């Protein structure tokens, strides 16, 4: 619509546009996302733990829990799934058996007053089984919540969800778990993440998972994208007048850092638009 | 979350997932049966009309100038997907938009399928006459809610542009040719920054009053969010009924589908998009532009909304044009589907 190359050079730089359109908020560091899992202990011990920031770690079993605590972890997460096939392929047991493992971990964590977050993968679809019923998601979520997880993060693991399936799933889960104890973890493999997150927000969910630069592809579709980009999420939330406390520009700087380090282009459209403008 | 490479090889192919998760629909325009499991989100329209702007807005903003026969084949393929409106070309001077220089040949060369409409963009009366001579039976004019944008684009003020549109619309109405009105910069301008909803309403109302049957509100640089979309539509809908509105969202900041969802929730049921998300943003070199038709259809299907469009056929047309312009698709649905096919 109206394409004059010479005109483009006279237009506002995107930096200027960003300043106008983005409410940067306060600069508070967000959760750290370790780049490699093998060096978990070194990373946990190496980071500076800023006041007011929490640093949860993922735990598969009791042994992992003890290592994490020894390394200084003060918050943990366990990951379940709403699909038998997915759990079997992932940790080689059934959903029921996985619950046994989580029970051990959560019980030990609670004894040490360590908060536990519960993930439920495949909440909107499974790479092995296809459709997943909202009832199954509710059943697994309810069990984790009942064991003592303070929050349940519902994951669209392969990004196949849409506002339609997100609404159906949340309606079911919210019959058993209050919205304040729920989070959504949307993958952007089909470009649906922000629309799905918007739907969740409209239904009362106010915790959203995301990854700076949209790091992490989809292991089930080589080359396809994975996590929703934190920058794009913040841009949307800012535009809706919702407080996050996060400074978008600083997040973009961190994104630029990690993309250079892993030698890949950012998956964040906000970052792409901003950096392309900077080149002009 | 749970990443075992060996496990990935045993998973359902994406083709299978697509069959389960995507309601491809019939390959004809008109109503089709939505998937039964999905409950209708309240307050949403039953049918969404997709206006495919890939051949015009998409190709116009691509660096490569696509040969005429490729454009014709592309449009012919799109005509068989169930799309009911396909914007063919733009009758602007080739000095300004060389990508559209073959507008007459393309208009004459395409096969006009029954049940499909083929609007063309018109800058002035001269362009209108050329378009009609070439066989056009529907046209569109493009205004803007920003003085600076209109000035840079067609070298006149908003008021002067209205004079030109008046001439074109009047002539078109005499010939019973429907006219669609575009309003660019509806959620922000690359020159002025913020644009007030009141300005968008003022320009839209004038075009609607002149006789445009539909006003397409364009987030030209993709800076809009559900917040600004809502504010703008609330203002415009005080003067123009939702049924006469469309949204044309660019995905430069990744906000397009969320913005479109917001518009649908407010009663808008016409959405512009471009196959493969063709056409970058001329104001941010390398950044993306149009929202991809494939990703839009995927969302609408998942919400149980009828479009009459066959997603798989659209993806085939997208694959065709991407190969022709030698670029990767901007559609995430297409990326996910084709990557799976390679495995």
Coordinates of C-alpha atoms in Angstrom, one line a residue:
Chain A
X1 CA 0.0 0.0 0.0
X2 CA 1.8 3.1 -1.2
X3 CA 5.4 2.1 -1.9
X4 CA 8.0 4.9 -2.5
X5 CA 11.5 3.9 -1.6
X6 CA 12.7 7.5 -1.4
X7 CA 9.9 8.3 1.0
X8 CA 11.0 5.4 3.3
X9 CA 14.2 7.1 4.1
X10 CA 12.4 10.1 5.5
X11 CA 10.2 8.2 7.8
X12 CA 10.5 7.9 11.5
X13 CA 13.2 5.5 12.5
X14 CA 11.9 2.4 14.3
X15 CA 13.7 3.5 17.4
X16 CA 11.5 6.5 17.5
X17 CA 8.4 4.5 16.7
X18 CA 9.3 2.1 19.5
X19 CA 9.7 4.9 22.0
X20 CA 6.3 6.2 21.1
X21 CA 4.5 2.9 20.9
X22 CA 6.2 1.0 23.6
X23 CA 5.7 1.5 27.3
X24 CA 9.1 0.2 28.5
X25 CA 8.1 -0.1 32.2
X26 CA 10.6 -0.5 34.9
X27 CA 13.8 -2.4 34.3
X28 CA 13.5 -5.6 36.3
X29 CA 15.4 -8.7 35.3
X30 CA 13.3 -11.6 34.3
X31 CA 13.7 -15.3 34.9
X32 CA 17.0 -16.7 33.6
X33 CA 16.9 -19.4 31.0
X34 CA 20.0 -21.6 31.0
X35 CA 21.4 -22.2 27.5
X36 CA 22.7 -25.7 28.1
X37 CA 21.3 -28.3 30.5
X38 CA 24.5 -30.3 31.2
X39 CA 26.2 -27.6 33.2
X40 CA 23.1 -27.0 35.4
X41 CA 25.1 -27.0 38.7
X42 CA 27.7 -24.5 37.4
X43 CA 25.1 -22.2 36.0
X44 CA 23.0 -22.3 39.2
X45 CA 26.1 -21.5 41.3
X46 CA 27.4 -19.0 38.9
X47 CA 24.5 -16.6 38.4
X48 CA 24.0 -13.6 40.6
X49 CA 20.6 -13.9 42.3
X50 CA 19.2 -10.4 42.2
X51 CA 16.7 -9.4 45.0
X52 CA 13.1 -9.6 43.8
X53 CA 13.9 -12.2 41.1
X54 CA 13.1 -15.9 41.4
X55 CA 15.2 -18.6 39.7
X56 CA 13.2 -21.9 39.4
X57 CA 14.8 -25.0 37.9
X58 CA 13.3 -28.0 36.3
X59 CA 13.5 -31.3 38.2
X60 CA 12.8 -34.8 36.8
X61 CA 13.1 -36.8 40.1
X62 CA 14.2 -36.9 43.7
X63 CA 17.9 -37.2 42.8
X64 CA 17.7 -34.2 40.5
X65 CA 16.0 -32.3 43.3
X66 CA 18.8 -33.0 45.8
X67 CA 21.4 -31.9 43.3
X68 CA 19.4 -28.7 42.6
X69 CA 19.1 -27.8 46.3
X70 CA 22.8 -28.5 46.8
X71 CA 23.6 -26.1 43.9
X72 CA 21.5 -23.4 45.5
X73 CA 18.1 -23.7 43.9
X74 CA 15.3 -22.2 46.0
X75 CA 12.4 -23.0 43.7
X76 CA 11.7 -25.9 41.4
X77 CA 9.3 -27.1 38.7
X78 CA 8.1 -30.6 37.7
X79 CA 6.8 -31.4 34.2
X80 CA 3.9 -33.7 33.6
X81 CA 1.9 -34.2 30.4
X82 CA -1.7 -34.8 29.4
X83 CA -0.6 -37.5 27.0
X84 CA 0.4 -41.0 27.9
X85 CA 2.5 -41.4 24.7
X86 CA 4.4 -38.2 25.3
X87 CA 5.2 -39.0 28.9
X88 CA 6.3 -42.5 27.9
X89 CA 8.6 -41.2 25.1
X90 CA 9.9 -38.5 27.4
X91 CA 10.6 -40.1 30.8
X92 CA 9.7 -43.7 30.0
X93 CA 6.8 -44.2 32.3
X94 CA 3.0 -43.8 32.4
X95 CA 1.2 -40.7 33.7
X96 CA 0.3 -42.6 36.8
X97 CA 3.9 -43.6 37.5
X98 CA 5.1 -40.0 36.8
X99 CA 2.7 -38.8 39.4
X100 CA 4.4 -41.1 41.9
X101 CA 7.8 -39.5 41.1
X102 CA 6.3 -36.0 41.4
X103 CA 4.7 -36.8 44.7
X104 CA 8.1 -37.7 46.2
X105 CA 9.7 -34.5 44.8
X106 CA 6.9 -32.2 45.8
X107 CA 6.7 -33.7 49.3
X108 CA 10.4 -33.2 49.9
X109 CA 10.3 -29.7 48.5
X110 CA 7.4 -28.8 50.7
X111 CA 9.3 -30.0 53.8
X112 CA 12.0 -27.5 52.9
X113 CA 9.5 -24.8 52.1
X114 CA 10.6 -24.8 48.5
X115 CA 7.8 -23.7 46.1
X116 CA 7.0 -26.1 43.2
X117 CA 5.5 -25.2 39.8
X118 CA 3.8 -27.9 37.8
X119 CA 4.0 -28.0 33.9
X120 CA 1.4 -29.9 31.9
X121 CA 2.7 -30.5 28.4
X122 CA 0.5 -31.3 25.4
X123 CA -2.4 -29.3 26.8
X124 CA -3.7 -28.5 23.3
X125 CA -2.3 -31.4 21.3
X126 CA 0.3 -34.1 21.3
X127 CA 2.9 -34.9 18.6
X128 CA 2.1 -38.6 19.1
X129 CA -1.6 -38.8 19.9
X130 CA -2.9 -35.7 18.1
X131 CA -5.9 -34.3 19.9
X132 CA -5.9 -34.2 23.7
X133 CA -9.2 -33.9 25.5
X134 CA -9.6 -30.9 27.9
X135 CA -10.8 -33.4 30.5
X136 CA -7.4 -35.2 30.5
X137 CA -5.6 -31.9 30.9
X138 CA -7.9 -31.0 33.8
X139 CA -7.3 -34.4 35.4
X140 CA -3.5 -34.1 35.3
X141 CA -3.5 -30.4 36.3
X142 CA -5.8 -31.1 39.3
X143 CA -3.5 -33.8 40.6
X144 CA -0.4 -31.7 40.4
X145 CA -2.2 -28.8 42.0
X146 CA -3.6 -31.1 44.7
X147 CA -0.1 -32.4 45.5
X148 CA 1.0 -28.8 46.3
X149 CA 2.1 -27.1 43.1
X150 CA 1.4 -23.4 43.6
X151 CA 1.0 -22.8 39.9
X152 CA 0.2 -25.0 36.9
X153 CA 1.7 -24.0 33.5
X154 CA -0.4 -25.3 30.7
X155 CA 1.8 -25.9 27.7
X156 CA 0.8 -25.9 24.0
X157 CA 3.9 -28.0 23.4
X158 CA 3.7 -28.2 19.6
X159 CA 1.9 -24.9 19.0
X160 CA -1.1 -26.4 17.4
X161 CA -3.6 -24.6 19.6
X162 CA -5.9 -21.8 18.5
X163 CA -8.2 -19.4 20.5
X164 CA -10.9 -22.1 20.0
X165 CA -9.0 -25.0 21.6
X166 CA -7.4 -22.7 24.3
X167 CA -10.9 -21.5 25.4
X168 CA -12.2 -25.0 25.6
X169 CA -9.3 -26.3 27.5
X170 CA -9.2 -23.4 30.0
X171 CA -13.0 -23.6 30.6
X172 CA -12.4 -27.2 31.7
X173 CA -9.4 -26.6 33.8
X174 CA -10.9 -23.6 35.5
X175 CA -13.7 -25.7 36.9
X176 CA -11.1 -27.3 39.2
X177 CA -8.2 -24.7 39.5
X178 CA -8.6 -21.0 40.1
X179 CA -7.3 -18.8 37.2
X180 CA -4.8 -17.2 39.6
X181 CA -3.0 -20.5 39.9
X182 CA -2.7 -21.0 36.1
X183 CA -0.2 -20.0 33.5
X184 CA 0.0 -20.5 29.8
X185 CA 3.1 -21.7 27.9
X186 CA 2.4 -21.2 24.2
X187 CA 4.6 -22.3 21.4
X188 CA 4.5 -20.3 18.2
X189 CA 5.0 -23.1 15.7
X190 CA 1.8 -22.2 13.8
X191 CA 2.0 -18.5 14.5
X192 CA -0.9 -18.7 17.0
X193 CA 0.8 -17.9 20.3
X194 CA -0.1 -14.3 20.8
X195 CA -3.7 -14.9 19.8
X196 CA -3.9 -17.9 22.2
X197 CA -2.3 -15.8 25.0
X198 CA -4.8 -13.0 24.4
X199 CA -7.6 -15.5 24.8
X200 CA -6.1 -16.8 28.1
X201 CA -5.7 -13.3 29.4
X202 CA -9.4 -12.6 28.5
X203 CA -10.3 -15.6 30.6
X204 CA -8.5 -14.4 33.7
X205 CA -5.1 -16.0 33.3
X206 CA -2.3 -13.6 34.3
X207 CA 0.9 -15.6 34.1
X208 CA 2.5 -16.2 30.7
X209 CA 5.7 -18.1 29.8
X210 CA 7.8 -16.9 26.9
X211 CA 11.5 -17.0 25.7
X212 CA 13.6 -14.1 24.8
X213 CA 14.2 -14.0 21.0
X214 CA 11.8 -17.0 20.7
X215 CA 14.7 -19.3 21.4
X216 CA 14.3 -23.0 20.9
X217 CA 12.8 -24.5 17.8
X218 CA 10.3 -27.4 17.8
X219 CA 11.9 -30.8 18.1
X220 CA 8.9 -32.3 16.4
X221 CA 9.1 -30.2 13.2
X222 CA 12.7 -29.6 12.2
X223 CA 13.3 -25.9 11.4
X224 CA 9.9 -24.8 12.7
X225 CA 9.7 -22.2 15.4
X226 CA 9.1 -23.0 19.1
X227 CA 8.7 -20.6 22.0
X228 CA 6.8 -17.4 21.7
X229 CA 9.2 -14.4 21.8
X230 CA 9.3 -12.5 25.1
X231 CA 9.8 -9.2 23.1
X232 CA 6.7 -9.7 21.0
X233 CA 4.7 -10.7 24.1
X234 CA 5.8 -7.6 26.0
X235 CA 5.0 -5.4 23.0
X236 CA 1.4 -6.7 23.0
X237 CA 0.9 -6.4 26.7
X238 CA 2.3 -2.8 26.7
X239 CA 0.0 -1.9 23.9
X240 CA -2.9 -3.2 25.9
X241 CA -1.9 -1.1 28.9
X242 CA -1.1 -4.1 31.0
X243 CA 1.7 -3.8 33.5
X244 CA 4.6 -6.3 33.4
X245 CA 7.4 -4.4 35.1
X246 CA 9.7 -5.5 32.3
X247 CA 11.8 -3.1 30.2
X248 CA 11.4 -4.2 26.6
X249 CA 14.6 -2.4 25.4
X250 CA 16.7 -4.2 27.9
X251 CA 15.1 -7.5 27.0
X252 CA 15.9 -6.9 23.3
X253 CA 19.5 -6.2 24.4
X254 CA 19.7 -9.6 26.1
X255 CA 18.1 -11.2 23.1
X256 CA 20.7 -9.6 20.8
X257 CA 23.4 -11.0 23.1
X258 CA 22.2 -14.5 23.1
X259 CA 21.5 -14.6 19.4
X260 CA 25.0 -13.6 18.7
X261 CA 26.3 -16.2 21.1
X262 CA 24.3 -19.0 19.5
X263 CA 24.9 -17.6 16.1
X264 CA 21.3 -17.4 15.0
X265 CA 18.7 -14.8 13.9
X266 CA 16.2 -13.8 16.4
X267 CA 12.7 -15.2 16.1
X268 CA 11.2 -12.0 17.6
X269 CA 9.4 -9.9 15.0
X270 CA 9.7 -6.8 17.3
X271 CA 13.5 -7.3 17.5
X272 CA 13.7 -7.9 13.8
X273 CA 11.8 -4.7 13.0
X274 CA 13.8 -2.7 15.5
X275 CA 17.2 -3.9 14.4
X276 CA 16.5 -3.5 10.7
X277 CA 15.5 0.1 11.4
X278 CA 18.7 0.6 13.2
X279 CA 20.7 -0.5 10.2
X280 CA 19.2 2.2 8.1
Chain B
X1 CA 10.2 -29.2 27.7
X2 CA 11.0 -32.9 27.2
X3 CA 13.3 -33.1 24.3
X4 CA 14.3 -36.6 23.0
X5 CA 15.5 -36.5 19.4
X6 CA 15.0 -40.2 19.0
X7 CA 11.4 -39.9 20.2
X8 CA 10.8 -37.2 17.6
X9 CA 11.2 -39.6 14.8
X10 CA 8.3 -41.7 16.0
X11 CA 5.9 -38.9 16.3
X12 CA 3.0 -38.2 14.1
X13 CA 4.0 -36.6 10.9
X14 CA 2.8 -33.0 10.6
X15 CA 0.7 -34.0 7.7
X16 CA -1.3 -36.3 10.0
X17 CA -1.4 -33.5 12.7
X18 CA -2.7 -31.1 10.1
X19 CA -5.4 -33.5 9.0
X20 CA -6.5 -33.8 12.6
X21 CA -6.1 -30.2 13.6
X22 CA -7.0 -28.3 10.5
X23 CA -10.4 -28.2 9.0
X24 CA -9.5 -27.9 5.4
X25 CA -13.1 -27.6 4.3
X26 CA -14.4 -28.1 0.9
X27 CA -12.7 -26.6 -2.1
X28 CA -15.7 -24.4 -3.0
X29 CA -16.7 -21.0 -1.8
X30 CA -19.6 -20.9 0.6
X31 CA -20.6 -22.4 3.9
X32 CA -19.0 -25.7 5.1
X33 CA -19.4 -27.7 8.2
X34 CA -17.2 -26.5 11.1
X35 CA -15.5 -29.2 13.3
X36 CA -18.1 -30.3 15.8
X37 CA -15.8 -30.4 18.9
X38 CA -15.0 -26.7 18.9
X39 CA -17.5 -24.5 20.7
X40 CA -18.1 -21.2 19.1
X41 CA -16.4 -18.3 20.9
X42 CA -19.2 -16.0 21.9
X43 CA -19.8 -12.8 20.0
X44 CA -18.0 -14.0 16.9
X45 CA -19.3 -13.8 13.4
X46 CA -20.4 -17.1 11.8
X47 CA -18.6 -16.5 8.5
X48 CA -15.4 -14.6 7.8
X49 CA -14.6 -13.3 4.4
X50 CA -10.9 -13.4 3.5
X51 CA -9.8 -10.8 1.0
X52 CA -6.6 -12.1 -0.5
X53 CA -4.2 -9.2 -1.3
X54 CA -1.1 -11.3 -2.1
X55 CA -1.0 -10.7 -5.8
X56 CA -1.3 -6.9 -5.2
X57 CA -0.1 -5.8 -1.8
X58 CA 2.2 -8.8 -1.5
X59 CA 3.9 -8.7 -4.9
X60 CA 4.0 -4.9 -4.9
X61 CA 6.3 -5.0 -1.9
X62 CA 8.6 -7.7 -3.1
X63 CA 12.0 -6.8 -4.4
X64 CA 11.8 -9.3 -7.3
X65 CA 9.5 -8.3 -10.2
X66 CA 7.5 -11.3 -11.0
X67 CA 6.9 -12.2 -14.6
X68 CA 3.3 -11.7 -15.9
X69 CA 2.7 -15.3 -16.7
X70 CA 3.7 -16.3 -13.1
X71 CA 1.3 -13.7 -11.7
X72 CA -1.5 -15.0 -13.8
X73 CA -0.9 -18.6 -12.8
X74 CA -0.7 -17.6 -9.2
X75 CA -4.0 -15.9 -9.3
X76 CA -5.6 -18.8 -11.2
X77 CA -4.4 -21.1 -8.5
X78 CA -5.8 -18.9 -5.8
X79 CA -9.1 -18.8 -7.6
X80 CA -9.5 -22.5 -7.0
X81 CA -8.9 -22.5 -3.2
X82 CA -12.3 -21.2 -2.2
X83 CA -11.2 -17.6 -1.8
X84 CA -14.1 -15.3 -2.9
X85 CA -12.1 -12.1 -3.3
X86 CA -8.6 -11.8 -4.8
X87 CA -7.1 -8.4 -5.4
X88 CA -5.4 -8.7 -8.8
X89 CA -3.2 -5.7 -9.4
X90 CA -2.9 -1.9 -9.1
X91 CA -3.5 0.5 -12.0
X92 CA -0.9 3.0 -10.7
X93 CA 1.9 4.4 -12.8
X94 CA 4.7 2.0 -13.4
X95 CA 7.1 4.8 -12.5
X96 CA 5.9 4.5 -8.9
X97 CA 5.2 0.8 -8.7
X98 CA 7.2 -1.1 -11.3
X99 CA 6.1 -4.4 -9.8
X100 CA 2.5 -3.6 -11.1
X101 CA 3.5 -2.3 -14.5
X102 CA 1.8 -5.3 -16.3
X103 CA -1.6 -4.5 -14.7
X104 CA -3.5 -4.6 -18.0
X105 CA -1.9 -7.9 -19.1
X106 CA -2.6 -9.6 -15.8
X107 CA -6.2 -8.4 -15.7
X108 CA -6.8 -9.6 -19.2
X109 CA -4.8 -12.8 -18.7
X110 CA -6.4 -14.3 -15.6
X111 CA -9.4 -16.6 -15.7
X112 CA -12.2 -15.1 -13.9
X113 CA -13.9 -18.0 -12.0
X114 CA -17.6 -17.7 -11.2
X115 CA -18.2 -16.8 -7.6
X116 CA -14.8 -15.0 -7.2
X117 CA -14.4 -11.3 -7.3
X118 CA -11.2 -9.6 -8.7
X119 CA -10.9 -6.0 -7.4
X120 CA -8.0 -3.7 -8.6
X121 CA -6.5 -0.7 -6.9
X122 CA -7.1 2.6 -8.6
X123 CA -5.3 5.9 -7.9
X124 CA -7.3 8.3 -10.1
X125 CA -9.8 8.6 -12.9
X126 CA -7.3 7.8 -15.6
X127 CA -6.4 4.6 -13.9
X128 CA -10.1 3.8 -13.5
X129 CA -10.7 4.0 -17.2
X130 CA -7.7 1.8 -18.0
X131 CA -8.9 -0.8 -15.4
X132 CA -12.4 -0.9 -16.9
X133 CA -10.9 -1.2 -20.4
X134 CA -8.9 -4.1 -19.2
X135 CA -11.9 -5.9 -17.8
X136 CA -12.1 -4.9 -14.1
X137 CA -15.5 -5.1 -12.6
X138 CA -14.6 -4.0 -9.0
X139 CA -12.2 -1.4 -7.8
X140 CA -10.6 0.0 -4.6
X141 CA -9.3 3.4 -3.7
X142 CA -6.7 4.0 -1.0
X143 CA -6.9 6.9 1.4
X144 CA -4.9 7.4 4.6
X145 CA -5.5 8.8 8.1
X146 CA -2.2 10.6 7.9
X147 CA -1.5 13.9 6.1
X148 CA 2.2 13.0 5.8
X149 CA 1.6 9.6 4.5
X150 CA -0.8 10.8 1.8
X151 CA 1.6 13.6 0.9
X152 CA 4.6 11.2 0.5
X153 CA 2.5 8.6 -1.4
X154 CA 0.4 10.5 -3.9
X155 CA 1.7 14.1 -3.4
X156 CA -1.4 15.8 -2.1
X157 CA -3.4 16.4 1.1
X158 CA -6.1 14.2 2.5
X159 CA -8.7 16.8 1.3
X160 CA -7.3 16.8 -2.2
X161 CA -7.2 13.0 -2.2
X162 CA -10.9 13.0 -1.3
X163 CA -11.6 15.1 -4.4
X164 CA -9.9 12.5 -6.6
X165 CA -11.7 9.6 -4.9
X166 CA -15.0 11.5 -5.4
X167 CA -14.4 11.5 -9.2
X168 CA -13.5 7.9 -9.3
X169 CA -16.3 6.6 -7.1
X170 CA -18.9 8.7 -8.9
X171 CA -17.8 7.2 -12.3
X172 CA -17.7 3.7 -10.8
X173 CA -21.2 4.1 -9.4
X174 CA -22.6 5.2 -12.7
X175 CA -21.2 2.0 -14.1
X176 CA -22.5 -0.1 -11.2
X177 CA -18.9 -1.0 -10.3
X178 CA -18.5 -1.6 -6.5
X179 CA -15.8 0.4 -4.8
X180 CA -13.8 -0.6 -1.7
X181 CA -12.1 2.1 0.4
X182 CA -8.7 1.5 2.1
X183 CA -7.7 3.7 5.0
X184 CA -3.9 3.4 5.6
X185 CA -2.1 4.2 8.8
X186 CA -5.1 3.3 10.9
X187 CA -3.0 2.3 13.9
X188 CA 0.1 4.4 13.3
X189 CA 2.1 6.2 10.6
X190 CA 5.8 5.8 9.7
X191 CA 6.1 9.6 9.5
X192 CA 3.8 10.9 12.2
X193 CA 3.8 8.1 14.7
X194 CA 0.5 8.0 16.6
X195 CA -2.7 8.5 14.7
X196 CA -5.9 9.4 16.6
X197 CA -8.9 7.1 16.2
X198 CA -10.9 10.3 15.5
X199 CA -8.8 11.0 12.3
X200 CA -9.3 7.4 11.2
X201 CA -13.1 7.7 11.7
X202 CA -13.2 11.0 9.8
X203 CA -11.5 9.7 6.7
X204 CA -13.4 6.4 6.8
X205 CA -16.7 8.1 7.2
X206 CA -16.0 10.3 4.2
X207 CA -15.1 7.3 1.9
X208 CA -18.2 5.4 3.2
X209 CA -20.4 8.4 2.6
X210 CA -19.1 8.7 -1.0
X211 CA -20.3 5.2 -1.7
X212 CA -17.6 2.7 -0.8
X213 CA -19.4 -0.5 0.2
X214 CA -16.6 -1.5 2.6
X215 CA -13.8 0.2 4.4
X216 CA -10.6 -1.7 5.0
X217 CA -8.7 -0.3 8.0
X218 CA -5.0 -0.8 7.5
X219 CA -2.3 -1.2 10.2
X220 CA 0.2 -0.2 7.5
X221 CA 3.4 -0.6 9.6
X222 CA 2.1 -3.3 11.9
X223 CA 2.5 -1.3 15.1
X224 CA -1.0 -1.9 16.4
X225 CA -1.9 -4.1 19.3
X226 CA -5.2 -5.4 20.7
X227 CA -5.3 -2.2 22.7
X228 CA -5.0 0.3 19.9
X229 CA -7.2 -1.9 17.6
X230 CA -10.0 -1.8 20.1
X231 CA -9.8 2.0 20.6
X232 CA -9.7 2.6 16.9
X233 CA -12.6 0.3 16.1
X234 CA -14.8 1.7 18.9
X235 CA -14.4 5.1 17.3
X236 CA -15.0 4.0 13.7
X237 CA -18.0 1.9 14.6
X238 CA -19.8 4.9 16.0
X239 CA -20.1 6.0 12.3
X240 CA -19.8 2.9 10.2
X241 CA -21.6 -0.5 10.8
X242 CA -19.3 -3.4 11.6
X243 CA -20.6 -5.2 8.5
X244 CA -19.1 -2.6 6.3
X245 CA -15.6 -2.8 7.9
X246 CA -12.5 -4.9 7.2
X247 CA -9.1 -5.1 8.9
X248 CA -5.8 -5.2 7.0
X249 CA -3.2 -6.1 9.6
X250 CA 0.5 -6.2 8.9
X251 CA 2.6 -8.5 11.0
X252 CA 5.8 -6.5 11.3
X253 CA 5.7 -6.7 15.1
X254 CA 4.1 -10.1 15.3
X255 CA 0.7 -8.7 16.4
X256 CA -1.5 -9.4 13.4
X257 CA -3.4 -12.4 14.5
X258 CA -4.0 -11.0 18.0
X259 CA -5.3 -7.8 16.4
X260 CA -7.5 -9.7 14.0
X261 CA -8.9 -11.7 16.9
X262 CA -9.8 -8.4 18.6
X263 CA -11.5 -7.1 15.5
X264 CA -13.5 -10.3 15.1
X265 CA -14.6 -10.1 18.8
X266 CA -15.9 -6.6 18.0
X267 CA -18.0 -7.8 15.1
X268 CA -15.7 -7.3 12.1
X269 CA -16.0 -10.2 9.7
X270 CA -13.8 -9.3 6.7
X271 CA -10.1 -9.8 7.0
X272 CA -7.3 -9.0 4.4
X273 CA -4.3 -11.3 4.2
X274 CA -1.6 -12.4 1.7
X275 CA -0.6 -15.9 0.9
X276 CA 2.8 -16.8 2.4
X277 CA 2.8 -13.4 4.1
X278 CA 4.2 -11.9 0.9
X279 CA 5.5 -8.4 0.8
X280 CA 7.9 -7.0 3.3
X281 CA 7.5 -3.6 5.0
X282 CA 8.9 -0.8 2.9
X283 CA 9.5 1.2 6.1
X284 CA 11.7 -1.3 7.9
X285 CA 13.9 -3.1 5.4
X286 CA 13.9 -6.8 5.9
X287 CA 11.0 -6.8 8.4
X288 CA 7.9 -8.7 7.6
X289 CA 4.7 -7.2 6.2
X290 CA 1.3 -8.8 5.4
X291 CA -0.2 -11.4 7.7
X292 CA 0.0 -14.8 6.1
X293 CA -3.3 -16.2 4.8
X294 CA -2.4 -19.7 5.8
X295 CA -1.8 -18.7 9.5
X296 CA -5.1 -16.7 9.4
X297 CA -7.1 -19.6 8.1
X298 CA -5.5 -22.0 10.6
X299 CA -6.7 -19.7 13.4
X300 CA -10.2 -19.2 12.0
X301 CA -10.6 -23.0 11.4
X302 CA -9.5 -23.7 14.9
X303 CA -12.2 -21.2 16.2
X304 CA -14.9 -23.0 14.2
X305 CA -15.4 -20.0 11.9
X306 CA -16.4 -20.7 8.3
X307 CA -14.3 -19.2 5.6
X308 CA -15.0 -21.4 2.6
X309 CA -11.3 -21.6 1.9
X310 CA -9.2 -24.8 1.6
X311 CA -6.0 -24.4 3.6
X312 CA -4.1 -27.1 1.8
X313 CA -4.8 -25.6 -1.6
X314 CA -3.8 -22.1 -0.3
X315 CA -0.5 -23.7 0.9
X316 CA 0.1 -25.1 -2.5
X317 CA -0.4 -21.7 -4.1
X318 CA 1.9 -20.3 -1.5
X319 CA 4.6 -22.8 -2.3
X320 CA 4.3 -22.0 -6.0
X321 CA 4.7 -18.3 -5.6
X322 CA 7.6 -18.6 -3.0
X323 CA 9.5 -20.7 -5.5
X324 CA 8.8 -18.2 -8.2
X325 CA 10.1 -15.2 -6.2
X326 CA 12.8 -17.4 -4.7
X327 CA 12.1 -16.7 -1.1
X328 CA 11.1 -18.6 2.1
X329 CA 7.5 -18.4 3.1
X330 CA 6.6 -16.0 6.0
X331 CA 3.7 -18.4 7.0
X332 CA 4.5 -20.4 10.1
X333 CA 1.8 -22.9 9.2
X334 CA 3.5 -23.5 5.9
X335 CA 6.9 -23.7 7.5
X336 CA 5.8 -26.3 10.0
X337 CA 3.9 -28.3 7.4
X338 CA 6.7 -28.3 4.8
X339 CA 9.5 -29.0 7.4
X340 CA 7.6 -32.1 8.5
X341 CA 7.2 -33.2 4.9
X342 CA 11.0 -33.2 4.5
X343 CA 11.4 -35.8 7.3

